[in-house]
Short mmCIF file of C-alpha atoms in Angstrom, two decimals:
data_model
loop_
_atom_site.label_atom_id
_atom_site.label_comp_id
_atom_site.label_asym_id
_atom_site.label_seq_id
_atom_site.Cartn_x
_atom_site.Cartn_y
_atom_site.Cartn_z
CA MET A 203 2.25 -24.28 18.06
CA THR A 204 -0.53 -22.23 16.48
CA ILE A 205 -3.44 -20.58 18.19
CA HIS A 206 -6.83 -22.18 17.56
CA SER A 207 -8.87 -20.62 14.80
CA THR A 208 -6.11 -18.31 13.63
CA PHE A 209 -5.70 -18.04 9.91
CA GLY A 210 -2.40 -17.25 8.25
CA LYS A 211 -4.52 -16.81 5.15
CA LEU A 212 -5.64 -13.39 6.30
CA ALA A 213 -2.68 -12.55 8.45
CA PHE A 214 -0.27 -9.73 8.49
CA SER A 215 2.76 -9.30 10.67
CA LEU A 216 3.19 -6.18 12.68
CA ALA A 217 6.88 -5.48 12.51
CA LEU A 218 7.61 -3.55 15.60
CA ALA A 219 10.65 -1.44 16.53
CA GLY A 220 12.43 -2.57 13.38
CA THR A 221 11.55 -6.22 13.97
CA PHE A 222 9.72 -7.78 11.03
CA LEU A 223 9.53 -11.05 9.14
CA PHE A 224 10.11 -9.58 5.72
CA PRO A 225 13.20 -8.54 3.76
CA GLY A 226 15.43 -6.60 6.17
CA PHE A 227 14.41 -8.69 9.18
CA ASP A 228 16.78 -8.09 12.08
CA ALA A 229 17.24 -11.48 13.72
CA ARG A 230 18.88 -9.93 16.80
CA ALA A 231 15.84 -7.78 17.50
CA ALA A 232 13.58 -10.85 17.27
CA ASN A 233 14.68 -11.86 20.75
CA ASP A 234 13.26 -8.69 22.28
CA THR A 235 10.31 -9.34 24.56
CA THR A 236 7.91 -7.31 26.57
CA ASP A 237 5.92 -8.36 29.60
CA THR A 238 2.91 -6.12 29.09
CA LEU A 239 0.99 -4.88 26.07
CA ASN A 240 -1.47 -2.01 26.46
CA PHE A 241 -4.12 -2.42 23.82
CA VAL A 242 -7.33 -0.46 23.21
CA ASN A 243 -10.86 -1.26 22.09
CA TYR A 244 -13.90 0.94 21.62
CA ARG A 245 -16.03 -1.13 24.00
CA ASP A 246 -15.83 -3.52 26.92
CA VAL A 247 -15.02 -7.23 26.54
CA ARG A 248 -18.64 -7.93 27.56
CA ASP A 249 -19.98 -11.49 28.03
CA LEU A 250 -17.22 -13.93 27.01
CA ASN A 251 -19.39 -17.05 27.17
CA PRO A 252 -17.95 -18.89 24.13
CA HIS A 253 -21.29 -20.57 23.37
CA LEU A 254 -23.02 -17.23 22.78
CA TYR A 255 -22.25 -14.19 20.67
CA ALA A 256 -22.05 -11.09 22.84
CA GLY A 257 -18.35 -11.05 23.75
CA GLU A 258 -15.32 -9.69 21.98
CA MET A 259 -13.83 -12.45 19.88
CA TYR A 260 -10.20 -11.45 20.38
CA ALA A 261 -10.73 -12.01 24.12
CA GLN A 262 -12.46 -15.36 23.61
CA GLU A 263 -9.58 -16.45 21.38
CA MET A 264 -7.11 -15.73 24.16
CA ILE A 265 -9.00 -17.78 26.77
CA PHE A 266 -10.67 -20.66 24.95
CA GLU A 267 -9.64 -23.35 22.46
CA THR A 268 -11.34 -25.68 20.02
CA LEU A 269 -10.90 -29.26 18.84
CA VAL A 270 -8.87 -28.25 15.79
CA ASP A 271 -6.76 -25.33 14.64
CA ILE A 272 -7.11 -23.87 11.17
CA THR A 273 -3.80 -22.69 9.77
CA ALA A 274 -2.31 -21.66 6.44
CA ASP A 275 -1.26 -25.29 6.04
CA GLY A 276 -4.72 -26.71 6.72
CA TYR A 277 -6.29 -28.25 9.79
CA LYS A 278 -3.96 -28.91 12.72
CA PRO A 279 -4.48 -30.62 16.09
CA CYS A 280 -5.51 -28.55 19.09
CA LEU A 281 -7.55 -30.12 21.89
CA ALA A 282 -7.87 -33.12 19.60
CA GLU A 283 -4.49 -34.69 18.79
CA SER A 284 -5.95 -36.41 15.72
CA TRP A 285 -9.25 -37.39 14.14
CA ASP A 286 -10.80 -39.91 11.77
CA ILE A 287 -13.69 -39.45 9.35
CA SER A 288 -15.83 -42.43 8.35
CA ALA A 289 -15.98 -43.52 4.73
CA ASP A 290 -19.51 -42.13 4.35
CA GLY A 291 -18.42 -38.77 5.80
CA LYS A 292 -20.98 -38.88 8.60
CA VAL A 293 -18.99 -39.88 11.70
CA TYR A 294 -16.08 -37.82 13.08
CA THR A 295 -13.95 -39.45 15.77
CA PHE A 296 -11.62 -37.12 17.71
CA HIS A 297 -8.74 -38.44 19.81
CA ILE A 298 -8.43 -35.98 22.68
CA ARG A 299 -5.06 -34.63 23.79
CA LYS A 300 -3.93 -36.04 27.14
CA GLY A 301 -2.90 -33.95 30.12
CA VAL A 302 -4.75 -30.72 29.24
CA THR A 303 -6.50 -28.91 32.08
CA PHE A 304 -8.70 -25.87 32.34
CA THR A 305 -7.32 -22.97 34.36
CA ASP A 306 -9.53 -24.08 37.27
CA GLY A 307 -7.71 -27.43 37.33
CA THR A 308 -10.51 -29.47 35.74
CA PRO A 309 -9.28 -32.07 33.19
CA CYS A 310 -10.16 -31.26 29.59
CA ASP A 311 -11.01 -34.78 28.44
CA ALA A 312 -13.63 -36.20 26.09
CA PHE A 313 -16.26 -36.05 28.82
CA ALA A 314 -15.66 -32.31 29.31
CA ILE A 315 -15.87 -31.77 25.57
CA LYS A 316 -19.12 -33.75 25.37
CA ALA A 317 -20.51 -31.59 28.20
CA ASN A 318 -19.76 -28.54 26.05
CA PHE A 319 -21.46 -29.97 22.99
CA ASP A 320 -24.46 -31.02 25.09
CA ALA A 321 -24.74 -27.41 26.30
CA ILE A 322 -24.44 -26.09 22.74
CA LEU A 323 -27.05 -28.53 21.43
CA GLU A 324 -29.42 -27.61 24.24
CA ASN A 325 -29.47 -24.17 22.61
CA ARG A 326 -29.38 -25.52 19.04
CA ALA A 327 -31.88 -23.02 17.68
CA ARG A 328 -29.50 -20.16 18.51
CA HIS A 329 -26.80 -21.64 16.30
CA THR A 330 -28.72 -22.64 13.18
CA TRP A 331 -26.89 -19.98 11.17
CA LEU A 332 -24.27 -22.75 10.98
CA GLU A 333 -25.48 -25.40 8.59
CA MET A 334 -23.87 -28.19 10.61
CA MET A 335 -26.42 -27.59 13.38
CA HIS A 336 -29.14 -28.80 11.02
CA LEU A 337 -27.18 -31.95 10.23
CA LEU A 338 -25.64 -32.81 13.63
CA GLU A 339 -27.49 -35.86 14.91
CA LYS A 340 -25.76 -36.71 18.20
CA VAL A 341 -22.43 -36.77 20.07
CA ASP A 342 -20.89 -39.27 22.48
CA ALA A 343 -17.74 -39.92 24.50
CA PRO A 344 -17.14 -43.68 24.80
CA ASP A 345 -14.04 -43.03 26.92
CA ALA A 346 -11.97 -40.14 28.29
CA GLN A 347 -9.84 -39.79 25.15
CA THR A 348 -12.50 -40.35 22.45
CA PHE A 349 -15.19 -37.92 21.32
CA ARG A 350 -17.51 -38.61 18.36
CA ILE A 351 -19.89 -36.53 16.29
CA PHE A 352 -22.60 -38.22 14.22
CA MET A 353 -24.05 -36.36 11.23
CA LYS A 354 -27.21 -37.02 9.23
CA ALA A 355 -25.35 -36.33 5.98
CA PRO A 356 -21.81 -35.47 4.87
CA TYR A 357 -20.87 -31.85 5.42
CA TRP A 358 -17.63 -30.61 3.86
CA PRO A 359 -17.11 -27.41 5.98
CA MET A 360 -17.40 -29.45 9.20
CA LEU A 361 -13.81 -29.05 10.46
CA THR A 362 -13.82 -25.36 9.54
CA GLU A 363 -16.87 -24.68 11.66
CA LEU A 364 -15.47 -26.72 14.54
CA GLY A 365 -12.26 -24.69 14.36
CA VAL A 366 -13.81 -21.25 14.82
CA THR A 367 -14.23 -19.83 18.29
CA ARG A 368 -17.92 -19.64 18.80
CA PRO A 369 -19.97 -21.56 19.50
CA PHE A 370 -17.55 -24.53 19.58
CA ALA A 371 -14.84 -23.31 21.94
CA ILE A 372 -14.52 -25.36 25.10
CA ILE A 373 -15.24 -23.98 28.59
CA SER A 374 -14.76 -25.74 31.92
CA PRO A 375 -17.86 -27.75 32.89
CA LYS A 376 -17.48 -26.28 36.39
CA ALA A 377 -18.24 -22.85 34.91
CA MET A 378 -21.57 -24.03 33.50
CA LYS A 379 -24.89 -23.55 35.28
CA ASN A 380 -26.15 -27.07 35.95
CA GLY A 381 -24.56 -28.28 32.73
CA SER A 382 -26.00 -25.42 30.69
CA THR A 383 -24.51 -22.29 29.12
CA LYS A 384 -27.49 -20.80 27.29
CA ASN A 385 -28.40 -18.60 30.25
CA GLY A 386 -24.83 -17.65 31.11
CA VAL A 387 -21.78 -19.09 32.84
CA THR A 388 -20.27 -18.53 36.27
CA ALA A 389 -16.72 -17.80 35.05
CA TYR A 390 -14.70 -17.57 31.85
CA VAL A 391 -12.45 -20.61 32.27
CA GLY A 392 -10.71 -22.16 29.28
CA THR A 393 -7.58 -24.05 28.30
CA GLY A 394 -6.03 -21.26 26.21
CA PRO A 395 -2.74 -19.39 26.56
CA TYR A 396 -4.30 -16.59 28.64
CA LYS A 397 -6.71 -16.22 31.50
CA LEU A 398 -8.86 -13.22 32.35
CA THR A 399 -7.78 -11.91 35.74
CA LYS A 400 -9.59 -8.59 36.11
CA VAL A 401 -12.36 -6.57 34.48
CA VAL A 402 -13.44 -3.05 35.38
CA THR A 403 -16.54 -2.63 33.23
CA ASP A 404 -16.18 0.01 30.51
CA GLU A 405 -12.66 0.85 31.72
CA TYR A 406 -10.24 -2.05 31.16
CA ALA A 407 -9.64 -5.80 31.24
CA VAL A 408 -6.47 -7.65 32.18
CA PHE A 409 -5.31 -10.96 30.70
CA GLU A 410 -2.34 -12.87 32.09
CA ALA A 411 -0.46 -15.81 30.62
CA ASN A 412 -1.72 -19.26 31.64
CA GLU A 413 1.32 -20.67 33.44
CA ASN A 414 -0.05 -24.21 33.03
CA TYR A 415 -0.76 -23.91 29.31
CA TRP A 416 -0.18 -27.22 27.53
CA GLY A 417 1.42 -25.53 24.50
CA GLU A 418 4.21 -23.02 24.11
CA GLN A 419 4.07 -20.17 26.59
CA PRO A 420 3.16 -16.76 25.14
CA LYS A 421 5.99 -14.23 25.20
CA ILE A 422 3.72 -11.36 26.17
CA LYS A 423 2.84 -12.19 29.76
CA ARG A 424 0.21 -9.54 30.40
CA VAL A 425 -2.29 -7.82 28.11
CA VAL A 426 -4.26 -4.81 29.32
CA VAL A 427 -7.21 -3.83 27.11
CA LYS A 428 -8.41 -0.29 27.76
CA VAL A 429 -11.85 0.92 26.69
CA ILE A 430 -11.77 4.21 24.74
CA PRO A 431 -14.87 4.73 22.56
CA ASP A 432 -13.75 7.92 20.80
CA ASN A 433 -11.37 7.77 17.85
CA GLN A 434 -9.45 10.97 18.58
CA THR A 435 -9.14 10.10 22.28
CA ARG A 436 -7.59 6.75 21.32
CA ILE A 437 -4.97 8.48 19.17
CA LEU A 438 -4.22 10.96 21.94
CA ALA A 439 -3.75 8.06 24.38
CA LEU A 440 -1.27 6.48 21.96
CA GLU A 441 0.66 9.74 21.63
CA LYS A 442 0.82 10.10 25.42
CA GLY A 443 2.13 6.55 25.81
CA GLU A 444 -0.96 5.27 27.64
CA ILE A 445 -1.48 2.54 25.04
CA ASP A 446 0.87 0.74 22.65
CA LEU A 447 -1.42 -0.28 19.81
CA ILE A 448 -4.62 0.68 17.99
CA TRP A 449 -5.88 -1.82 15.45
CA GLY A 450 -9.04 -2.90 13.65
CA LYS A 451 -11.22 -2.26 10.63
CA ASN A 452 -12.95 0.83 11.97
CA MET A 453 -10.73 1.91 14.87
CA LEU A 454 -8.65 4.24 12.70
CA ASP A 455 -9.51 6.48 9.79
CA ALA A 456 -7.26 6.87 6.78
CA ASP A 457 -6.35 10.45 7.72
CA ALA A 458 -4.84 9.23 10.99
CA LEU A 459 -2.86 6.55 9.19
CA ASN A 460 -1.54 9.09 6.68
CA LYS A 461 -0.55 11.46 9.47
CA TYR A 462 1.70 8.85 11.09
CA ARG A 463 2.84 6.96 7.99
CA ASP A 464 6.27 8.60 7.94
CA SER A 465 6.56 9.16 11.67
CA LYS A 466 9.73 8.03 13.43
CA GLY A 467 7.82 7.45 16.64
CA PHE A 468 4.98 5.34 15.30
CA GLY A 469 4.46 2.47 12.89
CA VAL A 470 1.59 1.80 10.51
CA ALA A 471 0.54 -1.61 9.17
CA LEU A 472 -2.20 -2.83 6.86
CA SER A 473 -3.49 -6.35 6.49
CA ALA A 474 -4.26 -8.15 3.28
CA PRO A 475 -7.98 -7.93 2.35
CA THR A 476 -10.13 -9.56 5.02
CA SER A 477 -13.68 -9.10 3.75
CA THR A 478 -15.81 -6.95 1.47
CA ARG A 479 -17.41 -3.72 2.63
CA HIS A 480 -20.72 -3.33 0.83
CA ILE A 481 -24.24 -1.93 0.92
CA VAL A 482 -27.26 -4.25 0.99
CA LEU A 483 -30.31 -3.09 -0.97
CA ASN A 484 -33.63 -4.27 0.44
CA GLY A 485 -35.58 -5.64 -2.49
CA GLN A 486 -38.80 -5.45 -0.48
CA ASN A 487 -38.67 -1.66 -0.64
CA PRO A 488 -41.10 -0.56 -3.40
CA VAL A 489 -38.42 1.60 -5.07
CA LEU A 490 -35.59 -0.93 -4.76
CA ALA A 491 -37.87 -3.75 -5.93
CA ASP A 492 -37.19 -2.37 -9.43
CA ILE A 493 -33.98 -4.01 -10.67
CA HIS A 494 -33.36 -0.98 -12.88
CA VAL A 495 -33.04 1.18 -9.76
CA ARG A 496 -30.63 -1.28 -8.19
CA LYS A 497 -28.48 -1.37 -11.32
CA ALA A 498 -28.53 2.43 -11.61
CA LEU A 499 -27.24 2.67 -8.03
CA GLN A 500 -24.46 0.25 -8.92
CA HIS A 501 -23.32 2.45 -11.80
CA ALA A 502 -23.67 5.60 -9.66
CA THR A 503 -21.26 4.28 -7.02
CA ASN A 504 -17.70 5.47 -7.54
CA ARG A 505 -15.74 2.76 -5.74
CA VAL A 506 -12.41 4.17 -6.87
CA ALA A 507 -13.25 7.56 -5.37
CA ILE A 508 -14.28 5.93 -2.08
CA ALA A 509 -11.09 3.87 -1.92
CA LYS A 510 -8.96 6.93 -2.62
CA GLY A 511 -10.90 9.71 -0.90
CA VAL A 512 -12.06 7.90 2.23
CA PHE A 513 -9.36 5.26 2.67
CA HIS A 514 -6.37 6.81 0.86
CA ASN A 515 -6.15 3.45 -0.93
CA THR A 516 -5.66 1.54 2.33
CA GLU A 517 -8.70 -0.33 1.04
CA LEU A 518 -9.00 -1.17 -2.65
CA PRO A 519 -12.15 -0.89 -4.81
CA ALA A 520 -14.39 -3.97 -4.78
CA ASP A 521 -16.25 -5.16 -7.86
CA THR A 522 -17.89 -8.28 -6.43
CA LEU A 523 -19.47 -9.46 -3.18
CA TYR A 524 -16.51 -11.75 -2.49
CA ALA A 525 -12.96 -11.15 -3.65
CA ARG A 526 -11.71 -13.53 -6.32
CA SER A 527 -9.11 -14.76 -3.82
CA VAL A 528 -11.90 -16.32 -1.70
CA PRO A 529 -12.33 -20.07 -2.36
CA TYR A 530 -14.86 -20.85 -5.11
CA CYS A 531 -15.26 -17.13 -5.94
CA ASP A 532 -12.75 -16.83 -8.78
CA ILE A 533 -15.45 -16.56 -11.41
CA ASP A 534 -16.02 -14.15 -14.28
CA LEU A 535 -18.55 -11.52 -13.25
CA LYS A 536 -18.81 -8.29 -15.20
CA PRO A 537 -18.26 -5.33 -12.85
CA TYR A 538 -20.76 -2.48 -12.71
CA GLU A 539 -18.48 0.29 -13.94
CA TYR A 540 -18.91 3.80 -12.59
CA ASP A 541 -20.94 5.75 -15.16
CA MET A 542 -23.37 8.42 -13.97
CA ALA A 543 -24.69 9.02 -17.47
CA LYS A 544 -25.51 5.33 -17.82
CA ALA A 545 -27.17 5.31 -14.39
CA ALA A 546 -29.38 8.27 -15.40
CA ARG A 547 -30.23 6.62 -18.71
CA ILE A 548 -31.27 3.39 -16.96
CA LEU A 549 -33.62 5.32 -14.69
CA ASP A 550 -35.04 7.40 -17.53
CA GLU A 551 -35.74 4.33 -19.64
CA ALA A 552 -37.38 2.58 -16.67
CA GLY A 553 -39.81 5.48 -16.28
CA TRP A 554 -38.24 7.15 -13.24
CA LYS A 555 -38.48 10.82 -14.22
CA PRO A 556 -37.35 13.89 -12.24
CA GLY A 557 -40.22 15.83 -10.62
CA SER A 558 -40.47 19.58 -10.16
CA ASP A 559 -38.18 19.38 -7.12
CA GLY A 560 -35.64 17.23 -8.97
CA ILE A 561 -36.54 14.00 -7.14
CA ARG A 562 -37.36 11.16 -9.50
CA GLN A 563 -40.73 9.47 -9.30
CA LYS A 564 -42.78 6.82 -11.02
CA ASP A 565 -46.39 5.71 -10.59
CA GLY A 566 -46.74 7.97 -7.56
CA LYS A 567 -43.63 6.63 -5.85
CA ARG A 568 -40.88 9.13 -5.09
CA MET A 569 -37.26 7.96 -5.18
CA GLU A 570 -36.58 8.51 -1.49
CA LEU A 571 -34.42 5.99 0.34
CA GLY A 572 -32.85 5.64 3.77
CA LEU A 573 -29.26 4.55 4.35
CA LEU A 574 -28.55 3.00 7.75
CA TYR A 575 -25.01 2.88 9.12
CA ASN A 576 -23.25 1.76 12.29
CA SER A 577 -22.54 4.87 14.36
CA ASN A 578 -19.61 3.06 16.01
CA SER A 579 -17.82 2.95 12.66
CA VAL A 580 -15.34 5.74 12.00
CA THR A 581 -15.75 5.48 8.23
CA GLU A 582 -19.35 4.49 7.44
CA LYS A 583 -20.77 7.95 8.13
CA THR A 584 -18.20 9.51 5.79
CA ILE A 585 -19.07 7.08 3.00
CA ALA A 586 -22.78 7.58 3.64
CA GLU A 587 -22.50 11.35 3.30
CA TYR A 588 -20.54 10.98 0.07
CA LEU A 589 -23.12 8.60 -1.42
CA GLN A 590 -25.96 10.84 -0.29
CA HIS A 591 -24.42 13.65 -2.35
CA GLU A 592 -23.62 11.45 -5.37
CA TYR A 593 -27.02 9.75 -5.54
CA GLY A 594 -28.63 13.17 -5.13
CA LYS A 595 -27.14 14.15 -8.48
CA LEU A 596 -29.33 11.45 -10.04
CA GLY A 597 -32.50 12.72 -8.39
CA ILE A 598 -32.42 10.17 -5.54
CA ARG A 599 -33.08 11.61 -2.10
CA VAL A 600 -31.16 9.67 0.54
CA SER A 601 -31.70 10.19 4.27
CA LEU A 602 -28.98 9.01 6.62
CA ARG A 603 -29.42 7.35 10.00
CA GLY A 604 -26.65 6.15 12.29
CA GLU A 605 -27.42 3.73 15.10
CA GLU A 606 -25.43 2.05 17.86
CA GLU A 607 -24.16 -1.33 16.73
CA GLN A 608 -26.70 -3.59 18.45
CA SER A 609 -29.68 -1.52 17.25
CA TYR A 610 -28.15 -1.35 13.77
CA ARG A 611 -27.76 -5.15 13.68
CA ASP A 612 -31.27 -5.75 15.02
CA ASN A 613 -32.74 -3.59 12.27
CA MET A 614 -30.62 -5.39 9.71
CA LYS A 615 -31.72 -8.81 10.90
CA ASN A 616 -35.38 -7.80 10.88
CA GLY A 617 -35.23 -6.20 7.43
CA LEU A 618 -35.99 -2.72 8.80
CA PHE A 619 -33.91 -0.80 6.29
CA ASP A 620 -33.88 0.43 2.70
CA MET A 621 -30.10 0.41 2.28
CA ILE A 622 -27.62 -0.65 4.93
CA PHE A 623 -23.86 -1.02 5.30
CA ASN A 624 -22.57 -4.52 5.83
CA ILE A 625 -19.42 -6.58 5.48
CA CYS A 626 -18.90 -10.15 4.38
CA TRP A 627 -18.10 -12.46 7.26
CA GLY A 628 -14.50 -13.02 6.19
CA MET A 629 -12.48 -16.19 6.28
CA PRO A 630 -13.07 -18.94 7.22
CA TYR A 631 -16.82 -18.27 7.03
CA ASP A 632 -16.75 -17.05 3.41
CA PRO A 633 -18.26 -18.08 1.20
CA GLN A 634 -20.00 -21.20 2.53
CA SER A 635 -21.25 -20.13 5.99
CA SER A 636 -22.20 -16.57 5.06
CA MET A 637 -24.10 -17.84 2.02
CA ALA A 638 -25.80 -20.58 4.02
CA ALA A 639 -27.11 -17.87 6.35
CA MET A 640 -28.72 -16.07 3.41
CA ARG A 641 -31.53 -18.63 3.57
CA GLN A 642 -32.75 -17.47 6.98
CA ARG A 643 -33.12 -14.30 8.99
CA VAL A 644 -29.56 -14.05 10.32
CA TYR A 645 -28.48 -10.67 8.91
CA GLY A 646 -29.98 -8.46 6.25
CA ASP A 647 -29.42 -10.81 3.33
CA TYR A 648 -32.63 -12.79 3.81
CA ALA A 649 -34.90 -9.76 3.84
CA ALA A 650 -33.03 -8.11 0.98
CA GLN A 651 -33.29 -11.16 -1.25
CA LEU A 652 -36.83 -12.19 -0.32
CA SER A 653 -38.51 -10.48 -3.29
CA LEU A 654 -36.01 -11.74 -5.89
CA PRO A 655 -37.69 -13.91 -8.54
CA ASP A 656 -34.77 -16.35 -8.44
CA LYS A 657 -34.54 -16.53 -4.63
CA ALA A 658 -35.77 -20.15 -4.54
CA GLN A 659 -33.18 -21.28 -7.09
CA ILE A 660 -30.37 -19.46 -5.28
CA ASP A 661 -31.38 -21.04 -1.97
CA ALA A 662 -31.62 -24.49 -3.56
CA ALA A 663 -28.10 -24.15 -4.96
CA ILE A 664 -26.75 -23.06 -1.56
CA THR A 665 -28.47 -25.99 0.14
CA GLU A 666 -26.90 -28.45 -2.28
CA ILE A 667 -23.49 -26.81 -1.80
CA MET A 668 -23.53 -27.62 1.90
CA SER A 669 -23.74 -31.40 1.43
CA SER A 670 -21.88 -31.76 -1.85
CA THR A 671 -18.80 -34.00 -1.63
CA ASP A 672 -17.76 -33.23 -5.21
CA PRO A 673 -15.63 -30.05 -5.44
CA VAL A 674 -16.38 -29.70 -9.17
CA ARG A 675 -20.11 -29.76 -8.55
CA ARG A 676 -19.62 -27.41 -5.62
CA GLN A 677 -17.88 -24.91 -7.89
CA GLU A 678 -20.74 -25.11 -10.40
CA LEU A 679 -23.25 -24.35 -7.65
CA PHE A 680 -21.23 -21.47 -6.21
CA THR A 681 -20.89 -20.02 -9.71
CA PHE A 682 -24.64 -20.27 -10.26
CA ALA A 683 -25.57 -18.63 -6.95
CA LEU A 684 -22.96 -15.87 -7.08
CA THR A 685 -23.74 -15.04 -10.72
CA HIS A 686 -27.44 -14.68 -9.94
CA LEU A 687 -26.80 -12.51 -6.89
CA HIS A 688 -24.44 -10.30 -8.92
CA GLU A 689 -26.91 -9.91 -11.76
CA ASP A 690 -29.73 -9.21 -9.30
CA ALA A 691 -27.63 -6.20 -8.16
CA ILE A 692 -28.80 -6.63 -4.57
CA TYR A 693 -25.34 -5.86 -3.15
CA ILE A 694 -23.22 -2.79 -3.91
CA PRO A 695 -19.58 -3.77 -3.25
CA LEU A 696 -17.51 -0.81 -2.06
CA THR A 697 -14.01 -1.80 -0.96
CA TYR A 698 -12.05 -4.81 0.17
CA GLU A 699 -11.74 -4.21 3.87
CA THR A 700 -8.44 -4.35 5.72
CA ASN A 701 -7.31 -4.29 9.31
CA LYS A 702 -5.35 -1.16 10.11
CA ALA A 703 -2.85 -0.75 12.92
CA LEU A 704 -1.04 2.20 14.48
CA PHE A 705 1.53 1.40 17.14
CA THR A 706 4.31 2.99 19.15
CA LYS A 707 7.99 2.27 18.59
CA ARG A 708 8.26 1.22 22.23
CA LEU A 709 6.41 -1.95 21.32
CA LYS A 710 9.13 -4.50 20.52
CA GLN A 711 7.24 -7.82 20.61
CA LYS A 712 6.28 -9.30 17.24
CA ILE A 713 2.47 -9.41 17.06
CA PHE A 714 0.53 -11.11 14.32
CA LEU A 715 -3.04 -10.01 13.61
CA TYR A 716 -5.20 -12.82 12.35
CA LEU A 717 -8.62 -12.61 10.73
CA PHE A 718 -10.37 -9.30 10.82
CA TYR A 719 -11.60 -9.73 14.39
CA ASN A 720 -8.79 -11.66 16.13
CA LEU A 721 -5.89 -10.17 18.02
CA ILE A 722 -3.47 -12.91 19.00
CA PHE A 723 -0.59 -12.43 21.44
CA HIS A 724 0.96 -15.87 21.12
CA HIS A 725 3.03 -17.74 18.51
CA PRO A 726 1.16 -18.12 15.21
CA PRO A 727 2.70 -19.44 12.00
CA VAL A 728 4.86 -17.19 9.84
CA ARG A 729 3.34 -18.13 6.51
CA ASP A 730 0.87 -15.61 5.08
CA CYS A 731 -1.84 -16.43 2.57
CA ILE A 732 -4.99 -14.45 1.85
CA CYS A 733 -7.05 -17.02 0.02
CA GLY A 734 -8.21 -19.25 2.84
CA CYS A 735 -6.89 -22.27 1.01
CA SER A 736 -8.58 -25.61 1.49
CA ASP A 737 -7.32 -28.94 0.18
CA GLU A 738 -8.47 -28.04 -3.30
CA ARG A 739 -7.39 -24.40 -3.64
CA HIS A 740 -4.34 -22.25 -2.97
CA CYS A 741 -3.01 -18.84 -3.85
CA ASP A 742 0.13 -16.79 -3.47
CA PRO A 743 1.02 -14.93 -0.26
CA PRO A 744 -0.05 -11.28 -0.03
CA SER A 745 2.32 -8.44 -0.69
CA THR A 746 4.04 -7.00 2.34
CA ALA A 747 4.56 -3.65 0.68
CA HIS A 748 2.04 -1.89 2.89
CA VAL A 749 3.85 -2.67 6.14
CA ARG A 750 5.80 0.24 7.60
CA THR A 751 7.74 0.21 10.85
CA PRO A 752 9.23 2.95 12.99
CA ASP A 753 12.91 3.71 12.60
CA THR A 754 15.28 2.31 15.19
#
């Protein structure tokens, strides 16, 4: 049985205490189990209402489930045992699994699922970053085992969006406030393999196995998530045996990974690429409105040096907004090669000349830009300082500002930045959902693109993509939109992001880390594939060469 919304496509296996599913796998050690895992995060689990967006997704994944699972082998049943799609692609009929209950004892039938969708639709405006919310017409439950969704038009990513945790995970109707969830819930009650049993705010949270879970019981019976905001304090806690595992995109820096890479007491693991780390350039800024400036910045960005110097090649250089392994993104785009002389020449020819203080200027505008980064990220400040120095060589003055994550995201959404760090959404949202959101003020993309002369054509192509039932036509539209965005130079790709894990040899349970935000303590599939294959596309499994385990 697989966990809902877990994707073998982006998975890697943590092979712990000599136990790993690669060449050299010790089958005898695979039977080792542990009752408790002590895990760490930099912040509290927060509000786990699955119909909103404030909570930690790994925690929501442990508690709640969705209608369908998304696996390396495609869509699989979860709360729905099966489903039918009408010939015109507009009606989805789900046959609900019998005998499933929420952890409060409430039956999880079609009526409970309809109550969830009614609550989600009551707050429809909050979820319009998902294109399906514009097309979803109505839902009904003609009986306890049948749930139907009616769409205004066909929508090919429908099952994908239903399979991700939020906002379509299912909570007990008894936990709603008068049938509503938009203003909060009374408890976090799901059907998943775990239940939340205790939270001490900003200190720790405890999850225990759901003894009445309808699927296979998780082998790890208890998960304690401790809150440790500081990077060095987390590592010290691991060394002292207070925690078993540190993992995530920004929870560990490359220096820490290198320090423990050959340690007998600790193991290091890297995922396959999960998303693209990049910088968004706000085209509404009077300096960045000049495409020559944007292209000069592209050529002045040494992605190889960042991958090697900051990440010790735990992240590889990125040439495009989406990796070619992402569905529909395997297209020929000419990379912006690192060439400082070319960058200077582009600026000179565009009329941006160095002033007496060395800062370039044109028509009274000085080349002074701000770079906003997430202060919760271990690595973004380091990259920002490096780019500040490199761009300074060209006569570009860059001021740095780090902000706490929520403030950073609010500024991004509202277009209050010159340059800002961002990441692609990752699978299964890429490329369709993240590109659909470019047409509205969801993250920084909308503001950044607003001044582009081809913005209307890009948006029109994305809109057609969402309802296209022809994969060939879909590929043509993706190629058009991605080519224009690449040539507009509005994004500076940096590296292909990976999850990084550091763990103690005392940890014997096999743990698979799925997606870049999901930590799953259950029984996911073994197969690994990084592409996010759909029915039309597939790619080879990722290399396991980067996985290291402690000696036994």
